[in-house]
PDB file of C-alpha atoms and ligand atoms in Angstrom:
ATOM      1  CA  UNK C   1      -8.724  20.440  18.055  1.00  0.00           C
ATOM      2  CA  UNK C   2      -9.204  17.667  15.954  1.00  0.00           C
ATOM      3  CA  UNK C   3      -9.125  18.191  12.322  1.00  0.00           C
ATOM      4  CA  UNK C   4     -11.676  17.094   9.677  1.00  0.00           C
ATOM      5  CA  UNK C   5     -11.007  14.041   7.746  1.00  0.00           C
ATOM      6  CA  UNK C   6     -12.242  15.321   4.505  1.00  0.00           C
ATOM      7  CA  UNK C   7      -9.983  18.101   5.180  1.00  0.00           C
ATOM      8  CA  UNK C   8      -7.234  16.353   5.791  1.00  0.00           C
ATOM      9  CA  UNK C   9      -7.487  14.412   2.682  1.00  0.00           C
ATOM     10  CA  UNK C  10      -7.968  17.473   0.425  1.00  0.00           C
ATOM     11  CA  UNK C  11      -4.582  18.656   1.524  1.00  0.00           C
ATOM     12  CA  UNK C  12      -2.918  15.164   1.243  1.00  0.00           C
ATOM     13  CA  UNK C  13      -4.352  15.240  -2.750  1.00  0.00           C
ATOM     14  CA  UNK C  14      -3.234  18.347  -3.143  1.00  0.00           C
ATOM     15  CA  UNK C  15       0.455  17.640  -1.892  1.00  0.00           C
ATOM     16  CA  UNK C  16       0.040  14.152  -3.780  1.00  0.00           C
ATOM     17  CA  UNK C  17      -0.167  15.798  -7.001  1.00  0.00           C
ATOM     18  CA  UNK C  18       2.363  18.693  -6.190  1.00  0.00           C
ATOM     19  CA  UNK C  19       4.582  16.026  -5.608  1.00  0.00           C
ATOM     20  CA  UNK C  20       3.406  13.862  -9.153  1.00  0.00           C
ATOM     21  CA  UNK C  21       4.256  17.250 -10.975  1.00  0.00           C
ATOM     22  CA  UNK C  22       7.220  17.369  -9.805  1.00  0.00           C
ATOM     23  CA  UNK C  23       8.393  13.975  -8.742  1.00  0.00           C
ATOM     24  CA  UNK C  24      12.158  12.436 -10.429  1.00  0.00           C
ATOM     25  CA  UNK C  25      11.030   9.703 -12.431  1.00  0.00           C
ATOM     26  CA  UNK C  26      14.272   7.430 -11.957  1.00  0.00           C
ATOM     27  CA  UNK C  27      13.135   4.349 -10.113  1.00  0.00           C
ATOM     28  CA  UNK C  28      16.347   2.998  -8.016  1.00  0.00           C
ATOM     29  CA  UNK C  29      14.254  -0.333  -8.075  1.00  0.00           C
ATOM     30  CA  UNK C  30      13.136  -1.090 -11.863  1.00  0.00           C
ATOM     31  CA  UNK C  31      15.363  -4.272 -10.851  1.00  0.00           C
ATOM     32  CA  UNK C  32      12.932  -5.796  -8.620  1.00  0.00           C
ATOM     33  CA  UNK C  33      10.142  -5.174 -10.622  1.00  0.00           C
ATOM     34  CA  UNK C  34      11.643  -6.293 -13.804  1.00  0.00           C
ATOM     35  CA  UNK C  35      12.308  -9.696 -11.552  1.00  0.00           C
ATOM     36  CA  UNK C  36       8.748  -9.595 -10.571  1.00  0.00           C
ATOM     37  CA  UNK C  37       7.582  -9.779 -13.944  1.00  0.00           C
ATOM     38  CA  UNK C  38       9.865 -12.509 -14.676  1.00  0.00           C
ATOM     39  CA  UNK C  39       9.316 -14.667 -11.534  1.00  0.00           C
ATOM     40  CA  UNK C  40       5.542 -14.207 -12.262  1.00  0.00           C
ATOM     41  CA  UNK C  41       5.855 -15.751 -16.162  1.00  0.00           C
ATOM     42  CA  UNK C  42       8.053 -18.674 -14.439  1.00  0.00           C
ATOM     43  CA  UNK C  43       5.884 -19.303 -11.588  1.00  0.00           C
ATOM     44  CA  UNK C  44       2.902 -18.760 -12.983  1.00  0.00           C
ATOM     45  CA  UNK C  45       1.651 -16.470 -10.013  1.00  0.00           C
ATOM     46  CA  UNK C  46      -0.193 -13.366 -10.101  1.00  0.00           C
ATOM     47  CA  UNK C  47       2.180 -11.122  -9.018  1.00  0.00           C
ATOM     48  CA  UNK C  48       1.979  -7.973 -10.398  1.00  0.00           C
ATOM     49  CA  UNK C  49       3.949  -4.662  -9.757  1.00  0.00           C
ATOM     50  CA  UNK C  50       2.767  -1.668  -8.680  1.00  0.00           C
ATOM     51  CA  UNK C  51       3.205   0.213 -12.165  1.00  0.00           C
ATOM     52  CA  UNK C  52       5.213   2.955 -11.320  1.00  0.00           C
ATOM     53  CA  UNK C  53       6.655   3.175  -7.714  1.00  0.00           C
ATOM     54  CA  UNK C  54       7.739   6.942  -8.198  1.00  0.00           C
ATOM     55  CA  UNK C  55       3.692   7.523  -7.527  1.00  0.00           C
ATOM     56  CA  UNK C  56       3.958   5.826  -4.209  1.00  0.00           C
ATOM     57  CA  UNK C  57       7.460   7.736  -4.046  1.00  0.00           C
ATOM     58  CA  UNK C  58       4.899  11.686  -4.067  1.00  0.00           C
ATOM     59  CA  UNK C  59       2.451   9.925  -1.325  1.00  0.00           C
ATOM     60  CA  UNK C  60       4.939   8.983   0.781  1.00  0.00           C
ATOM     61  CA  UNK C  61       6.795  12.343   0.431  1.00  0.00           C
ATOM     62  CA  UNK C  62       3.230  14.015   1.068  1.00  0.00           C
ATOM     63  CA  UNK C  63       1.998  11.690   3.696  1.00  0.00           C
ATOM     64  CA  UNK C  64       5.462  11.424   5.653  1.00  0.00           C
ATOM     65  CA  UNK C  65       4.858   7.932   7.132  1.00  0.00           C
ATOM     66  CA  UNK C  66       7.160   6.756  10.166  1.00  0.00           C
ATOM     67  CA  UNK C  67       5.301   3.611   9.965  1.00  0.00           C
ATOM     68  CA  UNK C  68       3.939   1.429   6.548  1.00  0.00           C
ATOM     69  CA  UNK C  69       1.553  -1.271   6.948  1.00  0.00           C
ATOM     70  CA  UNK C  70       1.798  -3.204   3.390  1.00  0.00           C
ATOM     71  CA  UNK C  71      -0.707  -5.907   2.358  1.00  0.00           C
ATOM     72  CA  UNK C  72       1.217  -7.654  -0.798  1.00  0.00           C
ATOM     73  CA  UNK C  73       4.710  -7.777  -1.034  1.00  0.00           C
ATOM     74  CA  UNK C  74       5.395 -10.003  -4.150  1.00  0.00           C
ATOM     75  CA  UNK C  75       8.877  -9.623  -4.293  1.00  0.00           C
ATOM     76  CA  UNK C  76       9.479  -6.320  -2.441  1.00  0.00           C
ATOM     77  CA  UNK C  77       9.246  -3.690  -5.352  1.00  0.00           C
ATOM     78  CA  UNK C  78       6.873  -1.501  -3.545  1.00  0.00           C
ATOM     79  CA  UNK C  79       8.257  -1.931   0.138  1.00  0.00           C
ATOM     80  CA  UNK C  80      11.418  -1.202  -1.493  1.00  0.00           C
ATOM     81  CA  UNK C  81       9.523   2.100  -2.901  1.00  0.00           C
ATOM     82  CA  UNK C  82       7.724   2.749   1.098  1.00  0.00           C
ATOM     83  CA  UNK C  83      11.265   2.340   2.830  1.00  0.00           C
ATOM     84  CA  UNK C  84      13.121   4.597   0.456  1.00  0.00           C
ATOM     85  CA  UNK C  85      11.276   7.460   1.496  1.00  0.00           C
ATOM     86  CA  UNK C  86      12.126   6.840   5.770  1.00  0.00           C
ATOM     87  CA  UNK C  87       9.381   4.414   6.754  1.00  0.00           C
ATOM     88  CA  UNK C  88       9.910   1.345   8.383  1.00  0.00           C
ATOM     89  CA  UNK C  89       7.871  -0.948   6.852  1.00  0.00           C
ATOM     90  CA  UNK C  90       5.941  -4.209   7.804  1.00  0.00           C
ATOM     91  CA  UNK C  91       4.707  -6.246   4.905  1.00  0.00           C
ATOM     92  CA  UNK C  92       2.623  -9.512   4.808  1.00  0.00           C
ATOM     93  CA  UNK C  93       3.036 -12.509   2.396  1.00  0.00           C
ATOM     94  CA  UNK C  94       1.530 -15.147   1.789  1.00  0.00           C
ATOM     95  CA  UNK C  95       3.189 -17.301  -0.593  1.00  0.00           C
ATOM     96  CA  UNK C  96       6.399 -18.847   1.071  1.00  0.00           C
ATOM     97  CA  UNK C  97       8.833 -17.917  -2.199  1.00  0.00           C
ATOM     98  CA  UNK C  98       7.601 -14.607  -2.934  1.00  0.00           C
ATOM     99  CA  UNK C  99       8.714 -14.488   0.989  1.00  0.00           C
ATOM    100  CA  UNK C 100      11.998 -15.217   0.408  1.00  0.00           C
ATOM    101  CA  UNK C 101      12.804 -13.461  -3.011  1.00  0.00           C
ATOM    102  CA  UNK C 102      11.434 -10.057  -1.311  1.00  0.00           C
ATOM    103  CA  UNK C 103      14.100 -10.304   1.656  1.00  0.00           C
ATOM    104  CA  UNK C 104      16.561 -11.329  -0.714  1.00  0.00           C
ATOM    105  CA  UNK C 105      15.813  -8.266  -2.843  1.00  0.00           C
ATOM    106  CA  UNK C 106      15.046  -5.935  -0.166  1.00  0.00           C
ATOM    107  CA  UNK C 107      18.642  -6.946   1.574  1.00  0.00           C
ATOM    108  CA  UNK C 108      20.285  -6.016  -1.955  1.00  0.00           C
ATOM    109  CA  UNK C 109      18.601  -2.731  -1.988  1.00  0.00           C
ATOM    110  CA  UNK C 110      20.257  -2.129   1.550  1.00  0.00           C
ATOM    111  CA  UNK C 111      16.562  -1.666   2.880  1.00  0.00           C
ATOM    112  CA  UNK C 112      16.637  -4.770   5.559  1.00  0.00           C
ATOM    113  CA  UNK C 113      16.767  -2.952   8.474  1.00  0.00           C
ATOM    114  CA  UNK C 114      13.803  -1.091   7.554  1.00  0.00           C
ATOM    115  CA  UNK C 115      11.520  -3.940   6.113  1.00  0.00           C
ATOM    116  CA  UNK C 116      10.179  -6.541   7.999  1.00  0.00           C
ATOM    117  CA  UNK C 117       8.168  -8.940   5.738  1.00  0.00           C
ATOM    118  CA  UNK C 118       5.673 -11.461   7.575  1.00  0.00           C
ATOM    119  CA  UNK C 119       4.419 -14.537   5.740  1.00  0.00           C
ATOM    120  CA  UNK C 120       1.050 -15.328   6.150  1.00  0.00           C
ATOM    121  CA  UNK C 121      -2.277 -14.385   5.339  1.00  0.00           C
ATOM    122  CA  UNK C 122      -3.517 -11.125   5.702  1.00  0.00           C
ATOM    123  CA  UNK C 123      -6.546 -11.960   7.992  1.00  0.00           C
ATOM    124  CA  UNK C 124      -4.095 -13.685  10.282  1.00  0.00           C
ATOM    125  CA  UNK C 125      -1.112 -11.362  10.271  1.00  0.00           C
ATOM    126  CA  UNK C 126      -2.764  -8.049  10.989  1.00  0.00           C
ATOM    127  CA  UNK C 127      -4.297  -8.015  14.254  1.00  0.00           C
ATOM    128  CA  UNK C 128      -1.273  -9.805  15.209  1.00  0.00           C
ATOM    129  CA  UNK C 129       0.901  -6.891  14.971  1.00  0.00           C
ATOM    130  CA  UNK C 130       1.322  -3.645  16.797  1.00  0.00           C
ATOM    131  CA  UNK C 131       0.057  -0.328  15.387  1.00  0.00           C
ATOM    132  CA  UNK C 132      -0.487   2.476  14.937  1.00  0.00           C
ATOM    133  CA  UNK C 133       0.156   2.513  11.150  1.00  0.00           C
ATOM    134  CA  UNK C 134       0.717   6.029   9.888  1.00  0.00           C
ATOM    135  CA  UNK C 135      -0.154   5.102   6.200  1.00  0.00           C
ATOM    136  CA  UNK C 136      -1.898   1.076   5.187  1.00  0.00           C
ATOM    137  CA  UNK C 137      -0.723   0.290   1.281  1.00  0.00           C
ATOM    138  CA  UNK C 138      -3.488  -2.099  -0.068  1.00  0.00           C
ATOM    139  CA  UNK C 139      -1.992  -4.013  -2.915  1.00  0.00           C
ATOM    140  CA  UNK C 140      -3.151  -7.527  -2.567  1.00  0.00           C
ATOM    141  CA  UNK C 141      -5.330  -8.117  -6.066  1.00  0.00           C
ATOM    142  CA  UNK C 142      -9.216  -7.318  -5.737  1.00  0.00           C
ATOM    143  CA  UNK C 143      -9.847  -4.883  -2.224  1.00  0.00           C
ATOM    144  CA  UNK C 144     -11.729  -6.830  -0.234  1.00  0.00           C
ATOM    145  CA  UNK C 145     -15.266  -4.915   0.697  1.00  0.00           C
ATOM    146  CA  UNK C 146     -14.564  -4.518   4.406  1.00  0.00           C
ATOM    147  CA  UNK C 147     -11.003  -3.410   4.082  1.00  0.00           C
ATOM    148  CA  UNK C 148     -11.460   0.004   5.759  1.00  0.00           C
ATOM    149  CA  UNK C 149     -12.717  -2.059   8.768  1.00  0.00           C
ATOM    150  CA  UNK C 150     -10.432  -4.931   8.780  1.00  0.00           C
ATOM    151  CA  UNK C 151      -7.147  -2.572   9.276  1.00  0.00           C
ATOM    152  CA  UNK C 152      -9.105   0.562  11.026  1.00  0.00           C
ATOM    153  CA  UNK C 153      -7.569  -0.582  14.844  1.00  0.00           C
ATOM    154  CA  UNK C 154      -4.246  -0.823  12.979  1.00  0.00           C
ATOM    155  CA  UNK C 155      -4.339   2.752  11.650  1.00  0.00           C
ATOM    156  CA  UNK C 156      -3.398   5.811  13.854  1.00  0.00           C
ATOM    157  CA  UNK C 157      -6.360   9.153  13.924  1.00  0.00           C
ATOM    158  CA  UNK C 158      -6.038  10.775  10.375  1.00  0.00           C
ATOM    159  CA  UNK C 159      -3.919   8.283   9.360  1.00  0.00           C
ATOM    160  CA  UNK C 160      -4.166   7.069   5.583  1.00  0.00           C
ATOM    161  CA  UNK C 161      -5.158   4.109   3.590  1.00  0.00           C
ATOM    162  CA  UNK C 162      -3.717   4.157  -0.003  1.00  0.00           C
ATOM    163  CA  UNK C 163      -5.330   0.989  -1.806  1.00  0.00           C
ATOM    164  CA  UNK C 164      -4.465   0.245  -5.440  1.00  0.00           C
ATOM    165  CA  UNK C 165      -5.981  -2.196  -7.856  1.00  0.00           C
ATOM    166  CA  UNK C 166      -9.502  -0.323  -7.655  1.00  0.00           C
ATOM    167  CA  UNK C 167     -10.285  -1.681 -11.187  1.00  0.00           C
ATOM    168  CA  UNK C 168     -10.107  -5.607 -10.830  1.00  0.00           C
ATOM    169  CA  UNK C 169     -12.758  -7.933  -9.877  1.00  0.00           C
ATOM    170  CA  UNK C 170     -16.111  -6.318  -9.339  1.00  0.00           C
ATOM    171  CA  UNK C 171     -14.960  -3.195 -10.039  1.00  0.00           C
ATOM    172  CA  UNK C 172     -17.083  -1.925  -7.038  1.00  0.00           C
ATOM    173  CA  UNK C 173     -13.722  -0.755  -4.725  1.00  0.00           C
ATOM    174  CA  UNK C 174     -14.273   2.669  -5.642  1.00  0.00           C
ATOM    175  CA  UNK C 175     -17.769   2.977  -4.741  1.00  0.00           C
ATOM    176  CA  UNK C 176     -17.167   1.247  -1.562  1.00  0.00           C
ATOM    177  CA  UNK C 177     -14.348   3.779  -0.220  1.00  0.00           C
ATOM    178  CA  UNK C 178     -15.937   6.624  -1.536  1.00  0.00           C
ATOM    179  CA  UNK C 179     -19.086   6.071   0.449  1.00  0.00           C
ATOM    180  CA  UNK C 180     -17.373   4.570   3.573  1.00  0.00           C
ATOM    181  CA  UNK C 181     -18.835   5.753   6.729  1.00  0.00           C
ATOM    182  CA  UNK C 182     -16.466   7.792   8.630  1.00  0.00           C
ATOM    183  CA  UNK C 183     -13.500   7.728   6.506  1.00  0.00           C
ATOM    184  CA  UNK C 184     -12.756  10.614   3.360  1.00  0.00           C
ATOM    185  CA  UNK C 185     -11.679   9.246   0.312  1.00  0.00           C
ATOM    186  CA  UNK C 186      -9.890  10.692  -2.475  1.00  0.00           C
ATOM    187  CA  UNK C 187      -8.669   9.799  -5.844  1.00  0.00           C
ATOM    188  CA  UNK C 188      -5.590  10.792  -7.638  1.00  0.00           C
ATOM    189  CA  UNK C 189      -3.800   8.676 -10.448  1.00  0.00           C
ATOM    190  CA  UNK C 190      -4.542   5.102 -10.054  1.00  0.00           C
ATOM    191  CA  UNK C 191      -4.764   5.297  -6.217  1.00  0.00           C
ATOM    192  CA  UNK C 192      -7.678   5.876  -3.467  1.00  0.00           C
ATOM    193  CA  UNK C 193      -6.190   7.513  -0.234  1.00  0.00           C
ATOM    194  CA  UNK C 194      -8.574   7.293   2.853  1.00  0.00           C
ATOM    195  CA  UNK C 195      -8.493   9.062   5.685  1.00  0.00           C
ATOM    196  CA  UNK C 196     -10.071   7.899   8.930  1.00  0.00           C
ATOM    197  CA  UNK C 197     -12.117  10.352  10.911  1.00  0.00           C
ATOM    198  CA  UNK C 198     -11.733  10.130  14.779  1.00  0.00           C
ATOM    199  CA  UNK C 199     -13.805   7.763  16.342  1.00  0.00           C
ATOM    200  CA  UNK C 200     -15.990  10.119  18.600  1.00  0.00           C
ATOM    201  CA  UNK C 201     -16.912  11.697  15.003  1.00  0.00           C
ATOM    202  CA  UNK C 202     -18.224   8.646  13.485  1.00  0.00           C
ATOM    203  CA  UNK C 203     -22.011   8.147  13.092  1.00  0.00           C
ATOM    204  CA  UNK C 204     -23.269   5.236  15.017  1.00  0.00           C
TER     205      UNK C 204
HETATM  206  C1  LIG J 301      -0.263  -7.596  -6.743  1.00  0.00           C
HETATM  207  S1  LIG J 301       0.907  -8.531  -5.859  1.00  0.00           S
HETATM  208  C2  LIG J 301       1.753  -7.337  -4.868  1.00  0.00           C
HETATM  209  C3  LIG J 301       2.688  -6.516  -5.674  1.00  0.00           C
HETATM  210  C4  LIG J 301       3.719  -5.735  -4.869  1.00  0.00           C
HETATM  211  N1  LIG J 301       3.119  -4.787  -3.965  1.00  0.00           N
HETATM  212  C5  LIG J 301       4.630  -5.036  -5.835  1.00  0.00           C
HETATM  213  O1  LIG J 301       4.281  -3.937  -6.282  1.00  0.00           O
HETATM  214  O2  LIG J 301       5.612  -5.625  -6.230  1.00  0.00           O
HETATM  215  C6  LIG J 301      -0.125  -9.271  -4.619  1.00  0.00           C
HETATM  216  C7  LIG J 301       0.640 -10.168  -3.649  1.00  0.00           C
HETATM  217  O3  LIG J 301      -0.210 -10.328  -2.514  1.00  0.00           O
HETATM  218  C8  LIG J 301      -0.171 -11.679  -2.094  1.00  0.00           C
HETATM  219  N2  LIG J 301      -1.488 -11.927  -1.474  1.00  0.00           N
HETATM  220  C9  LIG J 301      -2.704 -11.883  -2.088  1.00  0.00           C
HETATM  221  N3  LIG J 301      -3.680 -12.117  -1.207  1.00  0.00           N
HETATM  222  C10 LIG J 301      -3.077 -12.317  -0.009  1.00  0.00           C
HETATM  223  C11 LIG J 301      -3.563 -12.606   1.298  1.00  0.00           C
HETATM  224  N4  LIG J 301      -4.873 -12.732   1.538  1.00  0.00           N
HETATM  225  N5  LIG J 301      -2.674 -12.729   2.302  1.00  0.00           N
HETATM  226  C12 LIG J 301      -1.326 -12.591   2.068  1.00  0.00           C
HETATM  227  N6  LIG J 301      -0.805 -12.333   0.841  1.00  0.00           N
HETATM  228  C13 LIG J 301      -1.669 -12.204  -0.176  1.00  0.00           C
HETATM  229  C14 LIG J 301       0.081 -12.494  -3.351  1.00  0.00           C
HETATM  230  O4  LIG J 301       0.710 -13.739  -3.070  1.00  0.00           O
HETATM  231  C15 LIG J 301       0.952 -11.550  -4.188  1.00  0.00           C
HETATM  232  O5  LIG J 301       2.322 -11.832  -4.008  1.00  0.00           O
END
């Protein structure tokens, strides 16, 4: 039997913030994101860390990804984050030096074998590669209004979308994925996590 998404994603919250109360707050890679910040002041760039990777640290503990899908490396903080919890992660780029600084830092962190960071634009780089995803990290500035659709083929039944940055822009993400037809989406600390319903479920 196939489960309900919105069930699904009630128990994924739930686990999410089980996993916030009791997550270590150490973050193994405060290096890389201290370098992002510093890069970003150089280059003049709008990279921007993820705030606190021991967040993505509960999802990923809750979600148990084999597989990460990441739209915005910067310089690797948050694939760094992804990887450190057993995913192999594939992350798109871009900007040709935030390409290389990310594999630089991600072969310090001892994480290359399980990173594989593609430069290139998102539009181009995802339907070029082979899914299914079992979790898709949005964290490329302002979430574009057809995400959901633009990486649903890419996702696996019930898996997730986590997409960050819901405040920038238009400020209209949040409306979008909460009203998304045939996806549940759920909010818990600076996150939305959406989970797809299967496609013989999905109004026409
Ligand atoms: C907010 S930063 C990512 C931060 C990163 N996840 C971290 O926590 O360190 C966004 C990154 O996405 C890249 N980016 C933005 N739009 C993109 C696009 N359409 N295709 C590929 N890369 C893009 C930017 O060059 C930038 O490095």
């Amino acid at each position: 039997m196939t489960a309900d998404p919105a069930v699904v994603a009630d128990a994924l919250v739930l686990a999410v913030e089980d996993g916030l109360r009791r997550r270590d707050h150490r973050d193994p890679y405060l290096s890389v994101r201290a370098a992002t910040d510093t890069h970003r002041h150089d280059h003049g760039c709008w990279a921007y860390p993820y705030q606190d990777g021991t967040v993505l640290g509960a999802v990923a503990a809750a979600a148990k990804p084999a597989r990460v899908l990441e739209l915005g490396t910067a310089l690797g903080y948050t694939s760094c984050w992804w990887a450190s919890r057993g995913a192999h992660v594939d992350t798109i780029e871009r900007d040709p030096l935030h390409v290389q600084l990310a594999r630089e830092n991600i072969e310090r962190a001892g994480l290359r074998a399980s990173v594989t960071v593609h430069e290139g634009d998102f539009d181009m780089v995802v339907p070029s590669l082979t899914g299914p995803f079992d979790l898709i990290f949005f964290d490329g500035y302002e979430p574009p209004a057809r995400l959901l659709e633009q990486v649903t083929g890419s996702l696996r039944e019930h898996g997730v979308v986590v997409t960050t940055n819901l405040d920038l822009g238009e400020r209209r993400a949040r409306s979008r994925l909460g009203s998304a037809d045939g996806w549940s989406t759920r909010f818990v600390a600076d996150l939305a996590l959406s989970v797809r319903a299967p496609a013989a479920g999905r109004r026409p």
